[in-house]
Amino acid sequence: MLFSTQLPRILSRTTCHFTTRSMSRFPDAYTQTKAEAEKLVIKANDINDLLTCCLRPGSIFGPGDMVMPTLDSYGRTNFIIGDGKNCDDFVYVENVVYGHICADTTLSTIEGAKTSGGKAYFITNMEPINLWDFLHMVQEELGHKRLFTIRIPLSLMKLVSYLVEWAYMILHRYGICQTQRVTPARIKYMTLNRTFSCNRAVEELGYKPTVTLMDGLKIAVNSYIQSKNMNLS
């Protein structure tokens, strides 16, 4: 049994590079339930001949994702929240699939089951990059040249996110339910240093990214452009 949960559930106040040790702080109920589910999966290993393994992909992108259309909708508008120095570990979707194949193959052997059963592994492209540089790279691949950059103080965005959250709570009481796009948790994710060590996945699962970050970005952008042109025709 393979259980996959994305990395945003793992947070720390100051640490910018994470190993396989789980953190215990959660920004919302959703991320906490994902963490609790992972614990249950790990605990279930080797019970009634069940083998389990947990995979923690980084920020996934690829054909059909929402990253491309979202950044395309912003066009030439470029903004940075906070000091703009935070890094992230993105992962192309094919590498996530390959990580699952590696885990499944490892668990299918007696020695691999002993080594990897009941463990959690980070899966990324192993190419940490500045978050804002990555987003700007996507926009440039989409044909939006950067004219200027708007830098928004983190303190201001935190205040805005709490005000928006309060407004949505009031509207919800009157039966107005809409998706909240600006949340305190989302602002935190966008300003947090989040890089992760895949060393254990490399050593124990034999994982190695098959598609580079730049190649994956070009594939995802080309797929989005083709899809967009088909919808317009």
CSV table of C-alpha atoms in Angstrom, one decimal:
chain,number,residue,atom,x,y,z
A,1,MET,CA,0.0,0.0,0.0
A,2,LEU,CA,1.4,3.4,-1.1
A,3,PHE,CA,0.1,6.6,0.5
A,4,SER,CA,1.0,9.9,-1.1
A,5,THR,CA,0.7,13.3,0.7
A,6,GLN,CA,2.1,16.6,-0.5
A,7,LEU,CA,4.8,18.4,1.4
A,8,PRO,CA,2.8,21.6,2.6
A,9,ARG,CA,1.7,19.7,5.7
A,10,ILE,CA,5.3,19.8,7.0
A,11,LEU,CA,6.1,23.1,8.5
A,12,SER,CA,8.6,24.7,10.8
A,13,ARG,CA,9.2,28.1,12.2
A,14,THR,CA,12.8,28.5,11.1
A,15,THR,CA,14.1,25.4,9.4
A,16,CYS,CA,14.5,25.7,5.7
A,17,HIS,CA,15.7,22.2,4.8
A,18,PHE,CA,13.7,19.2,5.9
A,19,THR,CA,14.7,15.6,6.4
A,20,THR,CA,12.3,12.6,6.8
A,21,ARG,CA,11.4,13.6,10.4
A,22,SER,CA,7.8,14.8,10.6
A,23,MET,CA,6.9,18.2,12.1
A,24,SER,CA,3.9,18.6,14.4
A,25,ARG,CA,2.7,22.1,13.5
A,26,PHE,CA,-0.3,22.4,11.2
A,27,PRO,CA,-1.8,25.6,9.7
A,28,ASP,CA,-5.3,24.1,9.2
A,29,ALA,CA,-7.5,21.0,9.7
A,30,TYR,CA,-6.9,19.6,6.2
A,31,THR,CA,-3.2,19.4,6.6
A,32,GLN,CA,-3.5,17.8,10.0
A,33,THR,CA,-5.8,15.1,8.7
A,34,LYS,CA,-3.3,14.3,6.0
A,35,ALA,CA,-0.6,14.0,8.6
A,36,GLU,CA,-2.8,11.8,10.8
A,37,ALA,CA,-3.6,9.6,7.8
A,38,GLU,CA,0.1,9.1,7.1
A,39,LYS,CA,0.7,8.0,10.7
A,40,LEU,CA,-2.1,5.4,10.4
A,41,VAL,CA,-0.6,4.1,7.2
A,42,ILE,CA,2.9,3.8,8.7
A,43,LYS,CA,1.5,2.1,11.8
A,44,ALA,CA,-0.4,-0.4,9.6
A,45,ASN,CA,2.8,-1.8,8.1
A,46,ASP,CA,3.4,-5.5,8.5
A,47,ILE,CA,0.0,-6.1,10.0
A,48,ASN,CA,-1.8,-9.1,8.4
A,49,ASP,CA,0.9,-9.2,5.8
A,50,LEU,CA,0.2,-5.6,4.7
A,51,LEU,CA,3.2,-3.6,3.5
A,52,THR,CA,2.9,0.2,3.5
A,53,CYS,CA,5.1,3.1,2.4
A,54,CYS,CA,4.4,6.8,2.4
A,55,LEU,CA,5.6,9.2,-0.3
A,56,ARG,CA,5.8,13.0,0.2
A,57,PRO,CA,6.0,14.7,-3.3
A,58,GLY,CA,7.1,18.4,-3.5
A,59,SER,CA,5.0,21.0,-5.3
A,60,ILE,CA,3.8,19.0,-8.2
A,61,PHE,CA,3.5,20.5,-11.7
A,62,GLY,CA,2.9,19.1,-15.2
A,63,PRO,CA,0.3,18.9,-18.0
A,64,GLY,CA,-3.2,19.7,-16.9
A,65,ASP,CA,-2.2,21.4,-13.6
A,66,MET,CA,-3.6,24.7,-12.4
A,67,VAL,CA,-0.1,26.4,-12.2
A,68,MET,CA,0.0,27.3,-15.8
A,69,PRO,CA,-3.5,28.8,-16.3
A,70,THR,CA,-3.2,30.7,-13.0
A,71,LEU,CA,0.1,32.3,-13.9
A,72,ASP,CA,-1.2,32.9,-17.5
A,73,SER,CA,-4.2,34.8,-16.1
A,74,TYR,CA,-1.9,37.2,-14.3
A,75,GLY,CA,-0.1,38.0,-17.6
A,76,ARG,CA,2.7,40.5,-17.1
A,77,THR,CA,1.8,41.2,-13.5
A,78,ASN,CA,4.8,40.1,-11.4
A,79,PHE,CA,4.7,40.4,-7.6
A,80,ILE,CA,6.7,39.1,-4.7
A,81,ILE,CA,5.4,38.6,-1.2
A,82,GLY,CA,8.0,39.1,1.5
A,83,ASP,CA,11.7,39.4,0.9
A,84,GLY,CA,11.5,37.1,-2.1
A,85,LYS,CA,14.4,34.8,-0.9
A,86,ASN,CA,12.4,31.7,-0.1
A,87,CYS,CA,13.1,28.5,-2.0
A,88,ASP,CA,10.9,25.5,-2.9
A,89,ASP,CA,11.3,22.0,-4.2
A,90,PHE,CA,9.1,21.5,-7.2
A,91,VAL,CA,8.6,18.1,-8.8
A,92,TYR,CA,7.5,17.2,-12.3
A,93,VAL,CA,4.5,14.8,-12.3
A,94,GLU,CA,6.3,12.0,-14.2
A,95,ASN,CA,9.0,12.0,-11.4
A,96,VAL,CA,6.2,11.5,-8.8
A,97,VAL,CA,4.9,8.5,-10.8
A,98,TYR,CA,8.4,7.1,-11.1
A,99,GLY,CA,8.8,7.5,-7.3
A,100,HIS,CA,5.7,5.4,-6.8
A,101,ILE,CA,7.1,2.8,-9.2
A,102,CYS,CA,10.4,2.7,-7.3
A,103,ALA,CA,8.6,2.3,-3.9
A,104,ASP,CA,6.3,-0.5,-5.3
A,105,THR,CA,9.3,-2.3,-6.8
A,106,THR,CA,11.2,-2.1,-3.6
A,107,LEU,CA,8.4,-3.3,-1.4
A,108,SER,CA,7.9,-6.3,-3.8
A,109,THR,CA,11.3,-7.8,-2.6
A,110,ILE,CA,11.9,-9.4,0.8
A,111,GLU,CA,14.9,-7.2,1.6
A,112,GLY,CA,13.2,-4.1,0.3
A,113,ALA,CA,10.1,-4.7,2.4
A,114,LYS,CA,12.3,-4.9,5.5
A,115,THR,CA,14.1,-1.7,4.6
A,116,SER,CA,11.3,0.5,3.3
A,117,GLY,CA,8.2,-0.9,4.9
A,118,GLY,CA,6.5,1.6,7.2
A,119,LYS,CA,8.8,4.5,6.1
A,120,ALA,CA,8.2,7.9,4.5
A,121,TYR,CA,10.2,9.3,1.6
A,122,PHE,CA,10.4,12.8,0.1
A,123,ILE,CA,10.1,12.9,-3.7
A,124,THR,CA,11.3,16.0,-5.5
A,125,ASN,CA,13.2,17.0,-8.7
A,126,MET,CA,16.2,17.5,-6.4
A,127,GLU,CA,16.6,21.0,-7.9
A,128,PRO,CA,15.7,23.5,-5.2
A,129,ILE,CA,14.9,26.9,-6.7
A,130,ASN,CA,13.8,30.3,-5.6
A,131,LEU,CA,10.0,30.2,-5.6
A,132,TRP,CA,9.6,33.6,-7.3
A,133,ASP,CA,12.2,32.8,-9.9
A,134,PHE,CA,10.3,29.6,-10.8
A,135,LEU,CA,7.0,31.5,-11.2
A,136,HIS,CA,8.6,34.2,-13.3
A,137,MET,CA,10.2,31.5,-15.5
A,138,VAL,CA,6.8,30.0,-16.1
A,139,GLN,CA,5.4,33.4,-17.1
A,140,GLU,CA,8.2,34.0,-19.5
A,141,GLU,CA,7.7,30.6,-21.1
A,142,LEU,CA,4.1,31.5,-21.5
A,143,GLY,CA,5.2,34.6,-23.4
A,144,HIS,CA,4.7,37.2,-20.7
A,145,LYS,CA,7.9,39.3,-20.4
A,146,ARG,CA,8.6,40.8,-17.0
A,147,LEU,CA,8.2,44.6,-17.2
A,148,PHE,CA,8.3,45.4,-13.5
A,149,THR,CA,8.0,43.6,-10.1
A,150,ILE,CA,5.7,44.6,-7.3
A,151,ARG,CA,7.0,43.7,-3.9
A,152,ILE,CA,4.3,43.3,-1.2
A,153,PRO,CA,5.4,43.3,2.5
A,154,LEU,CA,4.6,40.1,4.3
A,155,SER,CA,3.0,41.9,7.2
A,156,LEU,CA,0.5,43.6,4.8
A,157,MET,CA,-0.4,40.3,3.1
A,158,LYS,CA,-1.0,38.6,6.5
A,159,LEU,CA,-3.3,41.4,7.5
A,160,VAL,CA,-5.2,41.2,4.2
A,161,SER,CA,-5.5,37.4,4.5
A,162,TYR,CA,-7.0,37.7,8.0
A,163,LEU,CA,-9.4,40.4,6.9
A,164,VAL,CA,-10.5,38.2,3.9
A,165,GLU,CA,-10.9,35.2,6.1
A,166,TRP,CA,-13.1,37.3,8.5
A,167,ALA,CA,-15.2,38.6,5.6
A,168,TYR,CA,-15.8,35.0,4.3
A,169,MET,CA,-16.9,33.9,7.7
A,170,ILE,CA,-19.5,36.7,7.8
A,171,LEU,CA,-20.7,36.0,4.2
A,172,HIS,CA,-20.9,32.3,5.1
A,173,ARG,CA,-23.5,33.1,7.8
A,174,TYR,CA,-25.7,34.6,5.1
A,175,GLY,CA,-25.4,31.5,2.8
A,176,ILE,CA,-22.8,33.0,0.5
A,177,CYS,CA,-20.2,30.3,-0.1
A,178,GLN,CA,-17.3,30.9,-2.4
A,179,THR,CA,-13.8,29.5,-2.6
A,180,GLN,CA,-11.4,31.6,-0.5
A,181,ARG,CA,-8.3,32.2,-2.6
A,182,VAL,CA,-6.3,34.3,-0.1
A,183,THR,CA,-5.8,32.4,3.2
A,184,PRO,CA,-3.3,32.9,6.0
A,185,ALA,CA,-2.0,29.3,5.4
A,186,ARG,CA,-1.5,30.0,1.7
A,187,ILE,CA,0.4,33.2,2.4
A,188,LYS,CA,2.6,31.2,4.8
A,189,TYR,CA,3.3,28.6,2.2
A,190,MET,CA,4.3,31.2,-0.3
A,191,THR,CA,6.9,32.8,2.0
A,192,LEU,CA,8.3,29.7,3.6
A,193,ASN,CA,11.6,28.1,2.8
A,194,ARG,CA,10.8,24.6,1.9
A,195,THR,CA,13.5,22.3,0.5
A,196,PHE,CA,13.6,18.6,1.2
A,197,SER,CA,16.2,15.8,1.3
A,198,CYS,CA,15.6,12.9,-1.1
A,199,ASN,CA,18.7,11.1,0.0
A,200,ARG,CA,16.9,8.3,1.6
A,201,ALA,CA,14.6,7.8,-1.4
A,202,VAL,CA,17.8,7.6,-3.6
A,203,GLU,CA,19.6,5.2,-1.3
A,204,GLU,CA,16.7,2.9,-0.4
A,205,LEU,CA,14.2,3.1,-3.3
A,206,GLY,CA,16.7,3.8,-6.1
A,207,TYR,CA,14.8,7.0,-7.0
A,208,LYS,CA,16.3,9.5,-9.4
A,209,PRO,CA,14.4,12.2,-11.3
A,210,THR,CA,13.9,11.2,-14.9
A,211,VAL,CA,12.8,14.6,-16.1
A,212,THR,CA,14.7,17.8,-15.3
A,213,LEU,CA,12.9,20.8,-13.8
A,214,MET,CA,13.4,22.9,-17.0
A,215,ASP,CA,12.4,20.1,-19.3
A,216,GLY,CA,9.3,19.5,-17.3
A,217,LEU,CA,8.4,23.2,-17.3
A,218,LYS,CA,8.7,23.4,-21.1
A,219,ILE,CA,6.5,20.2,-21.5
A,220,ALA,CA,3.9,21.6,-19.1
A,221,VAL,CA,3.8,25.0,-20.7
A,222,ASN,CA,3.6,23.5,-24.3
A,223,SER,CA,0.8,21.2,-23.2
A,224,TYR,CA,-1.2,24.2,-21.7
A,225,ILE,CA,-0.7,26.3,-24.8
A,226,GLN,CA,-1.9,23.5,-27.1
A,227,SER,CA,-4.9,22.9,-24.9
A,228,LYS,CA,-5.7,26.6,-24.7
A,229,ASN,CA,-5.4,27.0,-28.5
A,230,MET,CA,-7.8,24.0,-29.0
A,231,ASN,CA,-10.3,25.6,-26.8
A,232,LEU,CA,-10.1,28.8,-28.7
A,233,SER,CA,-10.5,27.2,-32.1
